[in-house]
């Protein structure tokens, strides 16, 4: 007998695994982006464009 809740659980895992992988890949890029934002804020008052 197939349990529909097990099917939902399997689907959730299949969706969750790529999401976690994407988060792990995107996290360092987010940190680099924050670093650039921080540097831009730091030097914005010294450098006028």
Short mmCIF file of C-alpha atoms in Angstrom, two decimals:
data_model
loop_
_atom_site.label_atom_id
_atom_site.label_comp_id
_atom_site.label_asym_id
_atom_site.label_seq_id
_atom_site.Cartn_x
_atom_site.Cartn_y
_atom_site.Cartn_z
CA UNK A 1 0.00 0.00 0.00
CA UNK A 2 1.44 3.33 -1.10
CA UNK A 3 1.32 6.02 1.56
CA UNK A 4 0.62 9.47 0.04
CA UNK A 5 2.42 11.19 2.93
CA UNK A 6 5.60 9.27 2.08
CA UNK A 7 5.31 10.51 -1.49
CA UNK A 8 4.99 14.10 -0.23
CA UNK A 9 8.04 13.57 2.00
CA UNK A 10 10.09 12.26 -0.94
CA UNK A 11 9.01 15.24 -3.07
CA UNK A 12 9.96 17.64 -0.27
CA UNK A 13 13.41 16.05 -0.02
CA UNK A 14 13.90 16.23 -3.79
CA UNK A 15 13.06 19.94 -3.67
CA UNK A 16 15.07 20.60 -0.52
CA UNK A 17 18.37 19.07 -1.69
CA UNK A 18 18.84 21.40 -4.72
CA UNK A 19 17.73 24.35 -2.56
CA UNK A 20 20.40 23.58 0.05
CA UNK A 21 23.03 23.10 -2.68
CA UNK A 22 22.07 26.42 -4.26
CA UNK A 23 22.26 28.13 -0.87
CA UNK A 24 25.73 26.65 -0.25
CA UNK A 25 26.89 27.84 -3.68
CA UNK A 26 25.31 31.30 -3.34
CA UNK A 27 26.51 31.97 0.23
CA UNK A 28 30.17 32.83 -0.64
CA UNK A 29 28.98 35.09 -3.47
CA UNK A 30 26.67 36.88 -1.03
CA UNK A 31 29.61 37.37 1.34
CA UNK A 32 31.73 38.80 -1.51
CA UNK A 33 28.86 41.12 -2.45
CA UNK A 34 28.55 42.31 1.16
CA UNK A 35 32.30 42.90 1.29
CA UNK A 36 32.11 45.09 -1.82
CA UNK A 37 29.11 46.95 -0.37
CA UNK A 38 31.05 47.53 2.86
CA UNK A 39 34.12 48.77 0.97
CA UNK A 40 31.93 51.05 -1.15
CA UNK A 41 30.36 52.52 2.00
CA UNK A 42 33.79 52.90 3.60
CA UNK A 43 35.30 54.80 0.67
CA UNK A 44 32.16 56.60 -0.52
CA UNK A 45 32.83 59.65 1.67
CA UNK A 46 36.52 59.79 0.63
CA UNK A 47 35.93 59.34 -3.10
CA UNK A 48 33.36 61.51 -4.88
CA UNK A 49 32.23 60.22 -8.26
#
